[in-house]
Amino acid sequence: MSGALQVFRNRDFWLRCLSAAALLAVWQIAAAAAASPLLPGPAVVTAALVKLLLHGRLLTDLGISLARVAASFVLAMAIGSAIGIVMGRSRRIDRLFDLWLILGLNIPALVIILLCYVWIGLGEAAAVTAVALNKVPTCAVILREGARAIDRELLQVAEVLRLSWWRRMRKVYLPQLYPYFMSATRAGLALIWKIVLVVELIGRSNGVGFQLGVYFQFFDIANILAYTASFVAVVMAVEAFAIRPLEQSLTRWRA
Amino acid sequence: MNALEVAIARKSYPRERGELVAIEGLDFTVRQGQFACIVGPSGCGKTTLLSIIAGLDRDYQGVVSRNGRNLGMVFQTPRLMPWLSARENVRLAIDPPPRAPGRAEEMLAEMQLEPFLDAFPRQLSGGQQRRVALARAFVNAPDLLLLDEQFLSLDAPTAQHLRELLLSLWARRRPTILFVTHDLREALSLGDRVLFLTAGPARLALDLPLDLPRPRHPDDATIEAMRVRLLESHPDLLRGLTAGGAAESAA
């Protein structure tokens, strides 16, 4: 069984390698055909990336953007989950605030960003708030679904066993929400990665988004792609080394 | 001494038009250490009665007083936490949570579940899940144990095995047991006493003390004879009860 799984995994791995190589090949061919600085090939971008890593401020910018992602993610998850759980538990509160939620879901991200900068000021607080606000409604909607699906029968067990509030939360209530927390995390990060760059482009003087804006003004595509590649690499690493292991440990019992 | 005194004047559920009266004028007491079976047709309010006794449902008119602090309840379905292993499910009942292995493991061993300590409920059979649920209810040495339609969804040998397990635990620890079923033969084979409820609203129809030697089996000739005699003497009373151990999902 485990042997068969190994072979399957190997084949899967090689398919992925092949796919990546094909992507590089298409890029290389397109670059060669265009023969323009506006579409640099993989080699040029790699060289730019190495230079940025060694002499540029790439790592600083990445760090700053990541810090903003982390801050707004934590903020949005905390507020969004709380709103969602409260709305999922009480029909009346749900009816009362449903419209607000729909409104929040449909306001364009750019409008929220602009208003935050206008109302809070062109600072770090406004940037983090803007990113977080964009994610709060999505998170609330997902957690509301989770709170609605809570199994009352299991809560009765907790009542009969006279569990303390903390144990009831940890062993009975929250585990039912874990899948929803995970999907809110996934959906949230996907959104935040993108919005944080826009926020930086519009109103910050550091971070990946700001730097992309600078290179855009010079039509410096090689550096834009180098920044992009490093950012994507970080996103994928977070997914592979943080989110997936966390999800696996939380859903171990389903195996 | 009475372990349990029940005097429910009325329990009803709101319905679109009016209300559904589940229990009306139900009075009985259960002696300490007694194994009392409650029999009644499906949907007559037996589960409601257990919820009230367990304190899960406080919306009723009347008085229920329990003597003794520790309550154990085994629901109609095992209701294990799917994300906790068998061991963790039983430990959940222990307060404060134990650091070292001990009572939970011993209890599971008594249920012959030693090889499955770390299995998740999904990996266990229906009978094994029931045994974990029983272990969870017994681990606190309850004074009063409520069991709701326990063994009816299992195949006959598994059900009988679990009945014997329950009886042996009861014999050793002597909790007061309230065992709800709609299978008359099961009730006759288990209890010291059988309380018959009417079809809803539930009321006490007959209080039958049983003084039969143990061990008994639901298929014993004496049990069957007793069942037939009861059905003859109280034809209306017991209408709606299933004769055998047929699986039935009560509302």
PDB file of N, CA and C in Angstrom, chain B residues 82-139:
ATOM      1  N   PRO B  82     -16.003  13.243  16.851  1.00  0.00           N
ATOM      2  CA  PRO B  82     -15.264  12.541  15.796  1.00  0.00           C
ATOM      3  C   PRO B  82     -13.786  12.903  15.749  1.00  0.00           C
ATOM      4  N   TRP B  83     -13.422  14.088  16.298  1.00  0.00           N
ATOM      5  CA  TRP B  83     -12.018  14.520  16.237  1.00  0.00           C
ATOM      6  C   TRP B  83     -11.223  14.055  17.442  1.00  0.00           C
ATOM      7  N   LEU B  84     -11.851  13.322  18.355  1.00  0.00           N
ATOM      8  CA  LEU B  84     -11.119  12.800  19.510  1.00  0.00           C
ATOM      9  C   LEU B  84     -11.027  11.280  19.397  1.00  0.00           C
ATOM     10  N   SER B  85      -9.908  10.725  19.826  1.00  0.00           N
ATOM     11  CA  SER B  85      -9.760   9.273  19.825  1.00  0.00           C
ATOM     12  C   SER B  85     -10.665   8.683  20.901  1.00  0.00           C
ATOM     13  N   ALA B  86     -10.805   7.360  20.880  1.00  0.00           N
ATOM     14  CA  ALA B  86     -11.648   6.690  21.875  1.00  0.00           C
ATOM     15  C   ALA B  86     -11.221   7.104  23.278  1.00  0.00           C
ATOM     16  N   ARG B  87      -9.904   7.075  23.495  1.00  0.00           N
ATOM     17  CA  ARG B  87      -9.362   7.425  24.807  1.00  0.00           C
ATOM     18  C   ARG B  87      -9.711   8.871  25.175  1.00  0.00           C
ATOM     19  N   GLU B  88      -9.520   9.784  24.217  1.00  0.00           N
ATOM     20  CA  GLU B  88      -9.798  11.195  24.506  1.00  0.00           C
ATOM     21  C   GLU B  88     -11.285  11.447  24.726  1.00  0.00           C
ATOM     22  N   ASN B  89     -12.116  10.683  24.012  1.00  0.00           N
ATOM     23  CA  ASN B  89     -13.552  10.823  24.212  1.00  0.00           C
ATOM     24  C   ASN B  89     -13.956  10.464  25.639  1.00  0.00           C
ATOM     25  N   VAL B  90     -13.348   9.413  26.167  1.00  0.00           N
ATOM     26  CA  VAL B  90     -13.684   9.012  27.533  1.00  0.00           C
ATOM     27  C   VAL B  90     -13.077   9.992  28.540  1.00  0.00           C
ATOM     28  N   ARG B  91     -11.849  10.442  28.247  1.00  0.00           N
ATOM     29  CA  ARG B  91     -11.194  11.402  29.142  1.00  0.00           C
ATOM     30  C   ARG B  91     -11.958  12.708  29.240  1.00  0.00           C
ATOM     31  N   LEU B  92     -12.677  13.020  28.175  1.00  0.00           N
ATOM     32  CA  LEU B  92     -13.447  14.260  28.154  1.00  0.00           C
ATOM     33  C   LEU B  92     -14.393  14.337  29.354  1.00  0.00           C
ATOM     34  N   ALA B  93     -14.841  13.151  29.800  1.00  0.00           N
ATOM     35  CA  ALA B  93     -15.818  13.127  30.897  1.00  0.00           C
ATOM     36  C   ALA B  93     -15.153  13.340  32.251  1.00  0.00           C
ATOM     37  N   ILE B  94     -13.834  13.245  32.308  1.00  0.00           N
ATOM     38  CA  ILE B  94     -13.139  13.325  33.589  1.00  0.00           C
ATOM     39  C   ILE B  94     -12.711  14.753  33.859  1.00  0.00           C
ATOM     40  N   ASP B  95     -13.051  15.235  35.044  1.00  0.00           N
ATOM     41  CA  ASP B  95     -12.733  16.605  35.400  1.00  0.00           C
ATOM     42  C   ASP B  95     -12.006  16.607  36.735  1.00  0.00           C
ATOM     43  N   PRO B  96     -10.816  17.170  36.869  1.00  0.00           N
ATOM     44  CA  PRO B  96     -10.038  17.799  35.803  1.00  0.00           C
ATOM     45  C   PRO B  96      -9.436  16.763  34.868  1.00  0.00           C
ATOM     46  N   PRO B  97      -9.113  17.185  33.638  1.00  0.00           N
ATOM     47  CA  PRO B  97      -8.573  16.231  32.663  1.00  0.00           C
ATOM     48  C   PRO B  97      -7.299  15.561  33.181  1.00  0.00           C
ATOM     49  N   PRO B  98      -7.226  14.238  33.108  1.00  0.00           N
ATOM     50  CA  PRO B  98      -6.078  13.523  33.669  1.00  0.00           C
ATOM     51  C   PRO B  98      -4.839  13.697  32.788  1.00  0.00           C
ATOM     52  N   ARG B  99      -3.691  13.784  33.445  1.00  0.00           N
ATOM     53  CA  ARG B  99      -2.435  13.899  32.698  1.00  0.00           C
ATOM     54  C   ARG B  99      -1.928  12.508  32.328  1.00  0.00           C
ATOM     55  N   ALA B 100      -1.988  11.617  33.299  1.00  0.00           N
ATOM     56  CA  ALA B 100      -1.428  10.279  33.080  1.00  0.00           C
ATOM     57  C   ALA B 100      -2.545   9.309  32.713  1.00  0.00           C
ATOM     58  N   PRO B 101      -2.199   8.223  32.033  1.00  0.00           N
ATOM     59  CA  PRO B 101      -3.205   7.205  31.735  1.00  0.00           C
ATOM     60  C   PRO B 101      -3.784   6.641  33.032  1.00  0.00           C
ATOM     61  N   GLY B 102      -5.029   6.287  33.014  1.00  0.00           N
ATOM     62  CA  GLY B 102      -5.636   5.793  34.247  1.00  0.00           C
ATOM     63  C   GLY B 102      -7.058   5.343  34.013  1.00  0.00           C
ATOM     64  N   ARG B 103      -7.998   6.087  34.621  1.00  0.00           N
ATOM     65  CA  ARG B 103      -9.389   5.658  34.620  1.00  0.00           C
ATOM     66  C   ARG B 103      -9.962   5.436  33.227  1.00  0.00           C
ATOM     67  N   ALA B 104      -9.675   6.362  32.315  1.00  0.00           N
ATOM     68  CA  ALA B 104     -10.263   6.239  30.981  1.00  0.00           C
ATOM     69  C   ALA B 104      -9.818   4.941  30.322  1.00  0.00           C
ATOM     70  N   GLU B 105      -8.516   4.653  30.448  1.00  0.00           N
ATOM     71  CA  GLU B 105      -7.979   3.453  29.820  1.00  0.00           C
ATOM     72  C   GLU B 105      -8.537   2.190  30.473  1.00  0.00           C
ATOM     73  N   GLU B 106      -8.658   2.228  31.810  1.00  0.00           N
ATOM     74  CA  GLU B 106      -9.218   1.060  32.515  1.00  0.00           C
ATOM     75  C   GLU B 106     -10.653   0.811  32.076  1.00  0.00           C
ATOM     76  N   MET B 107     -11.408   1.898  31.981  1.00  0.00           N
ATOM     77  CA  MET B 107     -12.816   1.781  31.593  1.00  0.00           C
ATOM     78  C   MET B 107     -12.935   1.188  30.180  1.00  0.00           C
ATOM     79  N   LEU B 108     -12.080   1.663  29.282  1.00  0.00           N
ATOM     80  CA  LEU B 108     -12.122   1.143  27.912  1.00  0.00           C
ATOM     81  C   LEU B 108     -11.678  -0.312  27.870  1.00  0.00           C
ATOM     82  N   ALA B 109     -10.732  -0.654  28.748  1.00  0.00           N
ATOM     83  CA  ALA B 109     -10.297  -2.050  28.809  1.00  0.00           C
ATOM     84  C   ALA B 109     -11.443  -2.924  29.280  1.00  0.00           C
ATOM     85  N   GLU B 110     -12.221  -2.412  30.245  1.00  0.00           N
ATOM     86  CA  GLU B 110     -13.384  -3.173  30.716  1.00  0.00           C
ATOM     87  C   GLU B 110     -14.378  -3.404  29.586  1.00  0.00           C
ATOM     88  N   MET B 111     -14.404  -2.487  28.655  1.00  0.00           N
ATOM     89  CA  MET B 111     -15.293  -2.618  27.493  1.00  0.00           C
ATOM     90  C   MET B 111     -14.621  -3.416  26.367  1.00  0.00           C
ATOM     91  N   GLN B 112     -13.493  -4.009  26.680  1.00  0.00           N
ATOM     92  CA  GLN B 112     -12.724  -4.787  25.703  1.00  0.00           C
ATOM     93  C   GLN B 112     -12.333  -3.941  24.484  1.00  0.00           C
ATOM     94  N   LEU B 113     -11.976  -2.707  24.769  1.00  0.00           N
ATOM     95  CA  LEU B 113     -11.595  -1.818  23.670  1.00  0.00           C
ATOM     96  C   LEU B 113     -10.114  -1.452  23.722  1.00  0.00           C
ATOM     97  N   GLU B 114      -9.345  -2.244  24.459  1.00  0.00           N
ATOM     98  CA  GLU B 114      -7.935  -1.911  24.635  1.00  0.00           C
ATOM     99  C   GLU B 114      -7.182  -1.698  23.309  1.00  0.00           C
ATOM    100  N   PRO B 115      -7.446  -2.533  22.282  1.00  0.00           N
ATOM    101  CA  PRO B 115      -6.694  -2.318  21.038  1.00  0.00           C
ATOM    102  C   PRO B 115      -7.089  -1.032  20.310  1.00  0.00           C
ATOM    103  N   PHE B 116      -8.169  -0.393  20.738  1.00  0.00           N
ATOM    104  CA  PHE B 116      -8.686   0.746  19.970  1.00  0.00           C
ATOM    105  C   PHE B 116      -8.560   2.071  20.713  1.00  0.00           C
ATOM    106  N   LEU B 117      -7.667   2.112  21.712  1.00  0.00           N
ATOM    107  CA  LEU B 117      -7.551   3.322  22.518  1.00  0.00           C
ATOM    108  C   LEU B 117      -7.365   4.576  21.685  1.00  0.00           C
ATOM    109  N   ASP B 118      -6.535   4.469  20.657  1.00  0.00           N
ATOM    110  CA  ASP B 118      -6.200   5.665  19.885  1.00  0.00           C
ATOM    111  C   ASP B 118      -6.920   5.738  18.555  1.00  0.00           C
ATOM    112  N   ALA B 119      -7.940   4.900  18.378  1.00  0.00           N
ATOM    113  CA  ALA B 119      -8.702   4.941  17.137  1.00  0.00           C
ATOM    114  C   ALA B 119      -9.719   6.073  17.204  1.00  0.00           C
ATOM    115  N   PHE B 120      -9.950   6.689  16.065  1.00  0.00           N
ATOM    116  CA  PHE B 120     -10.995   7.706  15.992  1.00  0.00           C
ATOM    117  C   PHE B 120     -12.339   7.018  15.769  1.00  0.00           C
ATOM    118  N   PRO B 121     -13.430   7.651  16.204  1.00  0.00           N
ATOM    119  CA  PRO B 121     -14.753   7.021  16.077  1.00  0.00           C
ATOM    120  C   PRO B 121     -15.034   6.492  14.666  1.00  0.00           C
ATOM    121  N   ARG B 122     -14.583   7.229  13.658  1.00  0.00           N
ATOM    122  CA  ARG B 122     -14.842   6.812  12.286  1.00  0.00           C
ATOM    123  C   ARG B 122     -14.237   5.440  11.963  1.00  0.00           C
ATOM    124  N   GLN B 123     -13.193   5.091  12.717  1.00  0.00           N
ATOM    125  CA  GLN B 123     -12.532   3.809  12.455  1.00  0.00           C
ATOM    126  C   GLN B 123     -13.151   2.669  13.245  1.00  0.00           C
ATOM    127  N   LEU B 124     -14.153   2.979  14.066  1.00  0.00           N
ATOM    128  CA  LEU B 124     -14.763   1.949  14.908  1.00  0.00           C
ATOM    129  C   LEU B 124     -16.099   1.503  14.327  1.00  0.00           C
ATOM    130  N   SER B 125     -16.493   0.272  14.647  1.00  0.00           N
ATOM    131  CA  SER B 125     -17.802  -0.217  14.218  1.00  0.00           C
ATOM    132  C   SER B 125     -18.877   0.410  15.104  1.00  0.00           C
ATOM    133  N   GLY B 126     -20.131   0.227  14.697  1.00  0.00           N
ATOM    134  CA  GLY B 126     -21.239   0.784  15.475  1.00  0.00           C
ATOM    135  C   GLY B 126     -21.245   0.285  16.908  1.00  0.00           C
ATOM    136  N   GLY B 127     -20.999  -1.023  17.072  1.00  0.00           N
ATOM    137  CA  GLY B 127     -20.995  -1.598  18.414  1.00  0.00           C
ATOM    138  C   GLY B 127     -19.846  -1.059  19.249  1.00  0.00           C
ATOM    139  N   GLN B 128     -18.698  -0.895  18.613  1.00  0.00           N
ATOM    140  CA  GLN B 128     -17.535  -0.358  19.333  1.00  0.00           C
ATOM    141  C   GLN B 128     -17.783   1.090  19.751  1.00  0.00           C
ATOM    142  N   GLN B 129     -18.408   1.858  18.865  1.00  0.00           N
ATOM    143  CA  GLN B 129     -18.713   3.247  19.215  1.00  0.00           C
ATOM    144  C   GLN B 129     -19.651   3.298  20.418  1.00  0.00           C
ATOM    145  N   ARG B 130     -20.620   2.379  20.446  1.00  0.00           N
ATOM    146  CA  ARG B 130     -21.549   2.335  21.587  1.00  0.00           C
ATOM    147  C   ARG B 130     -20.802   2.021  22.872  1.00  0.00           C
ATOM    148  N   ARG B 131     -19.821   1.126  22.761  1.00  0.00           N
ATOM    149  CA  ARG B 131     -19.066   0.766  23.973  1.00  0.00           C
ATOM    150  C   ARG B 131     -18.252   1.960  24.464  1.00  0.00           C
ATOM    151  N   VAL B 132     -17.698   2.755  23.520  1.00  0.00           N
ATOM    152  CA  VAL B 132     -16.976   3.963  23.943  1.00  0.00           C
ATOM    153  C   VAL B 132     -17.939   4.914  24.642  1.00  0.00           C
ATOM    154  N   ALA B 133     -19.148   5.043  24.081  1.00  0.00           N
ATOM    155  CA  ALA B 133     -20.143   5.937  24.694  1.00  0.00           C
ATOM    156  C   ALA B 133     -20.515   5.443  26.095  1.00  0.00           C
ATOM    157  N   LEU B 134     -20.636   4.119  26.240  1.00  0.00           N
ATOM    158  CA  LEU B 134     -20.929   3.547  27.563  1.00  0.00           C
ATOM    159  C   LEU B 134     -19.777   3.829  28.526  1.00  0.00           C
ATOM    160  N   ALA B 135     -18.554   3.651  28.023  1.00  0.00           N
ATOM    161  CA  ALA B 135     -17.374   3.906  28.862  1.00  0.00           C
ATOM    162  C   ALA B 135     -17.363   5.361  29.313  1.00  0.00           C
ATOM    163  N   ARG B 136     -17.710   6.259  28.403  1.00  0.00           N
ATOM    164  CA  ARG B 136     -17.725   7.682  28.734  1.00  0.00           C
ATOM    165  C   ARG B 136     -18.752   7.966  29.837  1.00  0.00           C
ATOM    166  N   ALA B 137     -19.891   7.258  29.764  1.00  0.00           N
ATOM    167  CA  ALA B 137     -20.928   7.489  30.765  1.00  0.00           C
ATOM    168  C   ALA B 137     -20.551   6.862  32.109  1.00  0.00           C
ATOM    169  N   PHE B 138     -19.818   5.746  32.070  1.00  0.00           N
ATOM    170  CA  PHE B 138     -19.513   5.014  33.302  1.00  0.00           C
ATOM    171  C   PHE B 138     -18.264   5.506  34.008  1.00  0.00           C
ATOM    172  N   VAL B 139     -17.409   6.248  33.286  1.00  0.00           N
ATOM    173  CA  VAL B 139     -16.089   6.543  33.837  1.00  0.00           C
ATOM    174  C   VAL B 139     -16.169   7.424  35.080  1.00  0.00           C
TER     175      VAL B 139
END
